mmCIF file of C-alpha atoms and ligand atoms in Angstrom:
data_model
loop_
_atom_site.group_PDB
_atom_site.id
_atom_site.type_symbol
_atom_site.label_atom_id
_atom_site.label_comp_id
_atom_site.label_asym_id
_atom_site.label_seq_id
_atom_site.Cartn_x
_atom_site.Cartn_y
_atom_site.Cartn_z
ATOM 1 C CA UNK A 9 12.731 75.308 -10.443
ATOM 2 C CA UNK A 10 15.785 73.194 -11.240
ATOM 3 C CA UNK A 11 14.824 70.136 -13.285
ATOM 4 C CA UNK A 12 16.868 66.940 -13.256
ATOM 5 C CA UNK A 13 15.626 64.766 -16.114
ATOM 6 C CA UNK A 14 14.102 64.792 -19.565
ATOM 7 C CA UNK A 15 12.626 61.451 -20.640
ATOM 8 C CA UNK A 16 12.408 60.724 -24.375
ATOM 9 C CA UNK A 17 10.795 57.525 -25.648
ATOM 10 C CA UNK A 18 9.826 56.272 -29.065
ATOM 11 C CA UNK A 19 10.125 53.427 -31.574
ATOM 12 C CA UNK A 20 13.130 52.497 -33.726
ATOM 13 C CA UNK A 21 14.507 55.439 -35.744
ATOM 14 C CA UNK A 22 12.023 57.975 -34.409
ATOM 15 C CA UNK A 23 14.937 60.410 -33.968
ATOM 16 C CA UNK A 24 15.114 60.182 -30.178
ATOM 17 C CA UNK A 25 18.843 59.536 -29.895
ATOM 18 C CA UNK A 26 19.924 62.388 -32.180
ATOM 19 C CA UNK A 27 17.418 64.804 -30.638
ATOM 20 C CA UNK A 28 18.219 63.722 -27.072
ATOM 21 C CA UNK A 29 21.960 64.104 -27.565
ATOM 22 C CA UNK A 30 21.526 67.620 -28.984
ATOM 23 C CA UNK A 31 19.219 68.679 -26.157
ATOM 24 C CA UNK A 32 21.770 67.379 -23.616
ATOM 25 C CA UNK A 33 24.538 69.333 -25.361
ATOM 26 C CA UNK A 34 22.512 72.538 -25.348
ATOM 27 C CA UNK A 35 21.688 72.208 -21.668
ATOM 28 C CA UNK A 36 25.200 71.039 -20.698
ATOM 29 C CA UNK A 37 23.638 67.887 -19.240
ATOM 30 C CA UNK A 38 24.601 64.241 -19.429
ATOM 31 C CA UNK A 39 23.030 61.965 -22.003
ATOM 32 C CA UNK A 40 21.988 58.357 -21.431
ATOM 33 C CA UNK A 41 21.023 56.160 -24.367
ATOM 34 C CA UNK A 42 19.437 53.181 -22.596
ATOM 35 C CA UNK A 43 19.209 51.220 -25.871
ATOM 36 C CA UNK A 44 22.997 50.964 -25.843
ATOM 37 C CA UNK A 45 22.787 49.157 -22.497
ATOM 38 C CA UNK A 46 20.527 46.439 -23.957
ATOM 39 C CA UNK A 47 22.806 46.346 -26.989
ATOM 40 C CA UNK A 48 25.978 45.800 -24.981
ATOM 41 C CA UNK A 49 24.433 42.830 -23.159
ATOM 42 C CA UNK A 50 23.385 41.443 -26.557
ATOM 43 C CA UNK A 51 26.852 41.952 -28.002
ATOM 44 C CA UNK A 52 28.528 40.105 -25.140
ATOM 45 C CA UNK A 53 25.888 37.328 -25.314
ATOM 46 C CA UNK A 54 26.676 36.892 -29.024
ATOM 47 C CA UNK A 55 30.431 36.915 -28.361
ATOM 48 C CA UNK A 56 29.993 34.232 -25.680
ATOM 49 C CA UNK A 57 27.598 32.263 -27.898
ATOM 50 C CA UNK A 58 24.862 32.191 -25.277
ATOM 51 C CA UNK A 59 21.509 30.625 -26.126
ATOM 52 C CA UNK A 60 19.066 33.548 -26.522
ATOM 53 C CA UNK A 61 16.202 31.345 -25.336
ATOM 54 C CA UNK A 62 18.014 30.733 -22.037
ATOM 55 C CA UNK A 63 16.580 33.644 -20.049
ATOM 56 C CA UNK A 64 18.470 32.719 -16.891
ATOM 57 C CA UNK A 65 21.795 32.940 -18.720
ATOM 58 C CA UNK A 66 20.861 36.376 -20.086
ATOM 59 C CA UNK A 67 19.809 37.609 -16.643
ATOM 60 C CA UNK A 68 23.075 36.367 -15.090
ATOM 61 C CA UNK A 69 25.060 38.082 -17.799
ATOM 62 C CA UNK A 70 23.185 41.385 -17.402
ATOM 63 C CA UNK A 71 23.588 41.297 -13.639
ATOM 64 C CA UNK A 72 27.253 40.360 -13.562
ATOM 65 C CA UNK A 73 28.839 41.951 -16.581
ATOM 66 C CA UNK A 74 30.995 44.992 -16.177
ATOM 67 C CA UNK A 75 30.013 47.793 -18.482
ATOM 68 C CA UNK A 76 30.422 51.524 -18.349
ATOM 69 C CA UNK A 77 29.415 54.521 -20.401
ATOM 70 C CA UNK A 78 32.249 56.997 -20.921
ATOM 71 C CA UNK A 79 32.908 60.253 -22.751
ATOM 72 C CA UNK A 80 31.341 63.628 -22.125
ATOM 73 C CA UNK A 81 27.908 62.506 -23.281
ATOM 74 C CA UNK A 82 28.244 58.825 -22.326
ATOM 75 C CA UNK A 83 28.759 58.027 -25.975
ATOM 76 C CA UNK A 84 31.469 55.372 -25.604
ATOM 77 C CA UNK A 85 30.379 52.006 -24.227
ATOM 78 C CA UNK A 86 32.927 49.805 -22.480
ATOM 79 C CA UNK A 87 32.371 46.109 -21.764
ATOM 80 C CA UNK A 88 34.970 44.399 -19.564
ATOM 81 C CA UNK A 89 37.127 47.499 -20.068
ATOM 82 C CA UNK A 90 37.045 47.252 -23.885
ATOM 83 C CA UNK A 91 35.451 49.940 -26.087
ATOM 84 C CA UNK A 92 32.676 48.143 -28.014
ATOM 85 C CA UNK A 93 30.721 51.222 -29.185
ATOM 86 C CA UNK A 94 31.281 50.617 -32.862
ATOM 87 C CA UNK A 95 29.995 47.030 -32.688
ATOM 88 C CA UNK A 96 26.687 47.861 -31.031
ATOM 89 C CA UNK A 97 24.839 48.865 -34.220
ATOM 90 C CA UNK A 98 25.899 45.755 -36.164
ATOM 91 C CA UNK A 99 23.009 43.909 -37.905
ATOM 92 C CA UNK A 100 23.552 40.811 -35.687
ATOM 93 C CA UNK A 101 22.969 42.982 -32.617
ATOM 94 C CA UNK A 102 19.925 44.625 -34.255
ATOM 95 C CA UNK A 103 18.454 41.194 -34.919
ATOM 96 C CA UNK A 104 18.971 39.797 -31.405
ATOM 97 C CA UNK A 105 18.538 42.792 -29.091
ATOM 98 C CA UNK A 106 14.730 42.622 -28.762
ATOM 99 C CA UNK A 107 15.075 39.075 -27.433
ATOM 100 C CA UNK A 108 17.293 40.357 -24.645
ATOM 101 C CA UNK A 109 15.166 43.453 -23.949
ATOM 102 C CA UNK A 110 12.005 41.418 -23.444
ATOM 103 C CA UNK A 111 13.424 39.389 -20.548
ATOM 104 C CA UNK A 112 11.899 40.813 -17.345
ATOM 105 C CA UNK A 113 14.934 39.910 -15.191
ATOM 106 C CA UNK A 114 17.306 41.687 -17.586
ATOM 107 C CA UNK A 115 15.106 44.781 -17.438
ATOM 108 C CA UNK A 116 15.117 44.878 -13.623
ATOM 109 C CA UNK A 117 18.921 45.176 -13.616
ATOM 110 C CA UNK A 118 19.005 47.661 -16.486
ATOM 111 C CA UNK A 119 16.313 49.901 -14.986
ATOM 112 C CA UNK A 120 18.144 50.018 -11.634
ATOM 113 C CA UNK A 121 21.396 51.008 -13.349
ATOM 114 C CA UNK A 122 19.629 53.611 -15.482
ATOM 115 C CA UNK A 123 17.988 55.235 -12.461
ATOM 116 C CA UNK A 124 21.289 55.345 -10.646
ATOM 117 C CA UNK A 125 22.941 57.227 -13.528
ATOM 118 C CA UNK A 126 19.956 59.511 -14.193
ATOM 119 C CA UNK A 127 19.592 60.591 -10.584
ATOM 120 C CA UNK A 128 23.292 61.432 -10.078
ATOM 121 C CA UNK A 129 23.262 64.540 -12.277
ATOM 122 C CA UNK A 130 20.931 66.310 -14.731
ATOM 123 C CA UNK A 131 20.499 63.820 -17.573
ATOM 124 C CA UNK A 132 18.520 63.442 -20.788
ATOM 125 C CA UNK A 133 17.474 59.788 -20.930
ATOM 126 C CA UNK A 134 16.208 58.096 -24.098
ATOM 127 C CA UNK A 135 14.628 54.657 -24.557
ATOM 128 C CA UNK A 136 11.286 52.862 -24.640
ATOM 129 C CA UNK A 137 10.111 52.848 -21.027
ATOM 130 C CA UNK A 138 11.730 55.942 -19.547
ATOM 131 C CA UNK A 139 8.541 57.947 -18.989
ATOM 132 C CA UNK A 140 6.513 54.913 -17.913
ATOM 133 C CA UNK A 141 8.958 52.937 -15.800
ATOM 134 C CA UNK A 142 12.499 54.242 -15.352
ATOM 135 C CA UNK A 143 11.659 57.861 -14.455
ATOM 136 C CA UNK A 144 7.880 58.071 -13.969
ATOM 137 C CA UNK A 145 8.328 61.404 -12.149
ATOM 138 C CA UNK A 146 10.408 63.079 -14.875
ATOM 139 C CA UNK A 147 9.184 66.684 -15.259
ATOM 140 C CA UNK A 148 9.501 66.531 -19.066
ATOM 141 C CA UNK A 149 8.345 63.474 -21.019
ATOM 142 C CA UNK A 150 8.387 63.308 -24.778
ATOM 143 C CA UNK A 151 7.177 60.481 -27.008
ATOM 144 C CA UNK A 152 8.564 60.752 -30.529
ATOM 145 C CA UNK A 153 6.794 58.995 -33.377
ATOM 146 C CA UNK A 154 7.079 58.907 -37.166
ATOM 147 C CA UNK A 155 5.505 56.762 -39.880
ATOM 148 C CA UNK A 156 7.083 53.385 -40.663
ATOM 149 C CA UNK A 157 8.050 54.660 -44.156
ATOM 150 C CA UNK A 158 9.848 57.697 -42.773
ATOM 151 C CA UNK A 159 11.664 55.707 -40.101
ATOM 152 C CA UNK A 160 12.710 52.968 -42.528
ATOM 153 C CA UNK A 161 13.996 55.602 -44.953
ATOM 154 C CA UNK A 162 16.051 57.266 -42.204
ATOM 155 C CA UNK A 163 17.507 53.999 -40.931
ATOM 156 C CA UNK A 164 18.255 52.748 -44.458
ATOM 157 C CA UNK A 165 20.095 55.972 -45.276
ATOM 158 C CA UNK A 166 22.081 55.803 -42.038
ATOM 159 C CA UNK A 167 23.107 52.176 -42.659
ATOM 160 C CA UNK A 168 23.969 52.814 -46.334
ATOM 161 C CA UNK A 169 26.195 55.745 -45.349
ATOM 162 C CA UNK A 170 28.099 53.372 -43.092
ATOM 163 C CA UNK A 171 28.631 51.005 -46.020
ATOM 164 C CA UNK A 172 25.761 48.605 -45.191
ATOM 165 C CA UNK A 173 24.210 46.583 -48.007
ATOM 166 C CA UNK A 174 20.686 45.915 -46.705
ATOM 167 C CA UNK A 175 17.848 46.948 -49.040
ATOM 168 C CA UNK A 176 15.108 49.381 -48.005
ATOM 169 C CA UNK A 177 12.674 46.439 -47.812
ATOM 170 C CA UNK A 178 14.964 44.464 -45.502
ATOM 171 C CA UNK A 179 15.481 47.465 -43.236
ATOM 172 C CA UNK A 180 11.746 48.119 -43.119
ATOM 173 C CA UNK A 181 10.890 44.490 -42.346
ATOM 174 C CA UNK A 182 13.437 44.379 -39.553
ATOM 175 C CA UNK A 183 12.168 47.659 -38.109
ATOM 176 C CA UNK A 184 8.562 46.428 -38.143
ATOM 177 C CA UNK A 185 9.600 43.162 -36.506
ATOM 178 C CA UNK A 186 11.441 45.017 -33.725
ATOM 179 C CA UNK A 187 8.538 47.436 -33.218
ATOM 180 C CA UNK A 188 6.218 44.462 -32.857
ATOM 181 C CA UNK A 189 8.375 42.714 -30.234
ATOM 182 C CA UNK A 190 8.975 45.964 -28.304
ATOM 183 C CA UNK A 191 5.260 46.839 -28.313
ATOM 184 C CA UNK A 192 3.830 43.398 -27.607
ATOM 185 C CA UNK A 193 6.209 42.213 -24.893
ATOM 186 C CA UNK A 194 4.822 41.783 -21.396
ATOM 187 C CA UNK A 195 7.627 43.547 -19.506
ATOM 188 C CA UNK A 196 7.431 47.339 -19.932
ATOM 189 C CA UNK A 197 6.191 47.433 -23.518
ATOM 190 C CA UNK A 198 6.881 50.479 -25.650
ATOM 191 C CA UNK A 199 4.140 53.023 -24.999
ATOM 192 C CA UNK A 200 3.697 56.709 -24.313
ATOM 193 C CA UNK A 201 3.277 57.668 -20.659
ATOM 194 C CA UNK A 202 -0.159 59.161 -20.053
ATOM 195 C CA UNK A 203 1.483 62.511 -19.236
ATOM 196 C CA UNK A 204 3.941 62.490 -22.180
ATOM 197 C CA UNK A 205 3.748 64.959 -25.056
ATOM 198 C CA UNK A 206 3.675 63.069 -28.353
ATOM 199 C CA UNK A 207 5.535 64.643 -31.275
ATOM 200 C CA UNK A 208 5.159 63.225 -34.758
ATOM 201 C CA UNK A 209 8.466 63.959 -36.478
ATOM 202 C CA UNK A 210 7.492 63.058 -40.081
ATOM 203 C CA UNK A 211 7.395 66.675 -41.127
ATOM 204 C CA UNK A 212 9.811 68.109 -38.566
ATOM 205 C CA UNK A 213 13.537 68.755 -38.945
ATOM 206 C CA UNK A 214 15.790 67.652 -36.129
ATOM 207 C CA UNK A 215 16.286 71.325 -35.169
ATOM 208 C CA UNK A 216 12.534 71.781 -34.841
ATOM 209 C CA UNK A 217 12.283 68.697 -32.618
ATOM 210 C CA UNK A 218 15.130 69.966 -30.426
ATOM 211 C CA UNK A 219 13.551 73.431 -30.223
ATOM 212 C CA UNK A 220 10.224 71.963 -29.124
ATOM 213 C CA UNK A 221 11.857 69.858 -26.386
ATOM 214 C CA UNK A 222 13.884 72.867 -25.187
ATOM 215 C CA UNK A 223 10.643 74.865 -24.916
ATOM 216 C CA UNK A 224 9.116 72.097 -22.826
ATOM 217 C CA UNK A 225 12.204 72.046 -20.580
ATOM 218 C CA UNK A 226 12.047 75.835 -20.132
ATOM 219 C CA UNK A 227 8.338 75.675 -19.301
ATOM 220 C CA UNK A 228 8.931 72.941 -16.740
ATOM 221 C CA UNK A 229 11.783 74.900 -15.155
ATOM 222 C CA UNK A 230 9.883 78.182 -14.837
HETATM 223 O O1 LIG B 22 16.959 52.358 -29.185
HETATM 224 P P1 LIG B 22 17.698 51.120 -29.675
HETATM 225 O O2 LIG B 22 17.312 50.682 -31.057
HETATM 226 O O3 LIG B 22 19.178 51.232 -29.525
HETATM 227 O O4 LIG B 22 17.219 49.977 -28.681
HETATM 228 C C1 LIG B 22 17.696 48.665 -28.775
HETATM 229 C C2 LIG B 22 16.673 47.680 -28.214
HETATM 230 O O5 LIG B 22 16.539 47.826 -26.809
HETATM 231 C C3 LIG B 22 15.273 47.757 -28.807
HETATM 232 O O6 LIG B 22 14.848 46.444 -29.124
HETATM 233 C C4 LIG B 22 14.418 48.282 -27.709
HETATM 234 C C5 LIG B 22 15.172 47.961 -26.469
HETATM 235 N N1 LIG B 22 15.065 48.999 -25.456
HETATM 236 C C6 LIG B 22 14.160 48.799 -24.442
HETATM 237 O O7 LIG B 22 13.461 47.796 -24.431
HETATM 238 N N2 LIG B 22 14.064 49.718 -23.441
HETATM 239 C C7 LIG B 22 14.816 50.823 -23.456
HETATM 240 N N3 LIG B 22 14.691 51.701 -22.449
HETATM 241 C C8 LIG B 22 15.728 51.056 -24.524
HETATM 242 C C9 LIG B 22 15.813 50.117 -25.517
#
């Protein structure tokens, strides 16, 4: 059987983006990082100095703004025709993005756009609500987890390599704050779908995670 989608969800720095991108490469599929869609709305909202408590303004922005994902694996993000990829992981965006992602009206627009992309061609889709909300019928659903310590260590290392100056403690606090908002929000909170396979990646290398997801994809396709 030909399968169309693999859904990968999980908290901040659980390894879903790296693993998902590699699985997409191996299968020759497209890759959709839905977090980057919430990030691009946040980036434009910051640039336009919108009030993050004004939900209507955020919904209007999400509905009207022109953004596209380009590149072989959808890795470049364009807003109003400008490549903003490198700005999306900035600490200001990290701090504000959960406020945007918890607005139900923003999510309605994002989910519709995500489904449209995911159903056009075989796609690996990563996020927080892919298995529960965006693609509830996906034949392969994975929920990646890891301890807070492991995730904070990974994210701290990644930021330090890019020249960031945040301490481990600051990174960990921010990660816990974002986990809390993502998990406690009313609209599509972060959770594993009942039919998802949960993988704890604390003791797994990225290659082992990829191998496990590829096995699940092969099983689903046979
Ligand atoms: O995966 P990430 O860190 O790039 O996600 C950025 C934010 O967007 C994070 O606060 C969770 C949110 N998000 C979401 O609510 N639903 C998704 N499908 C993807 C991300």
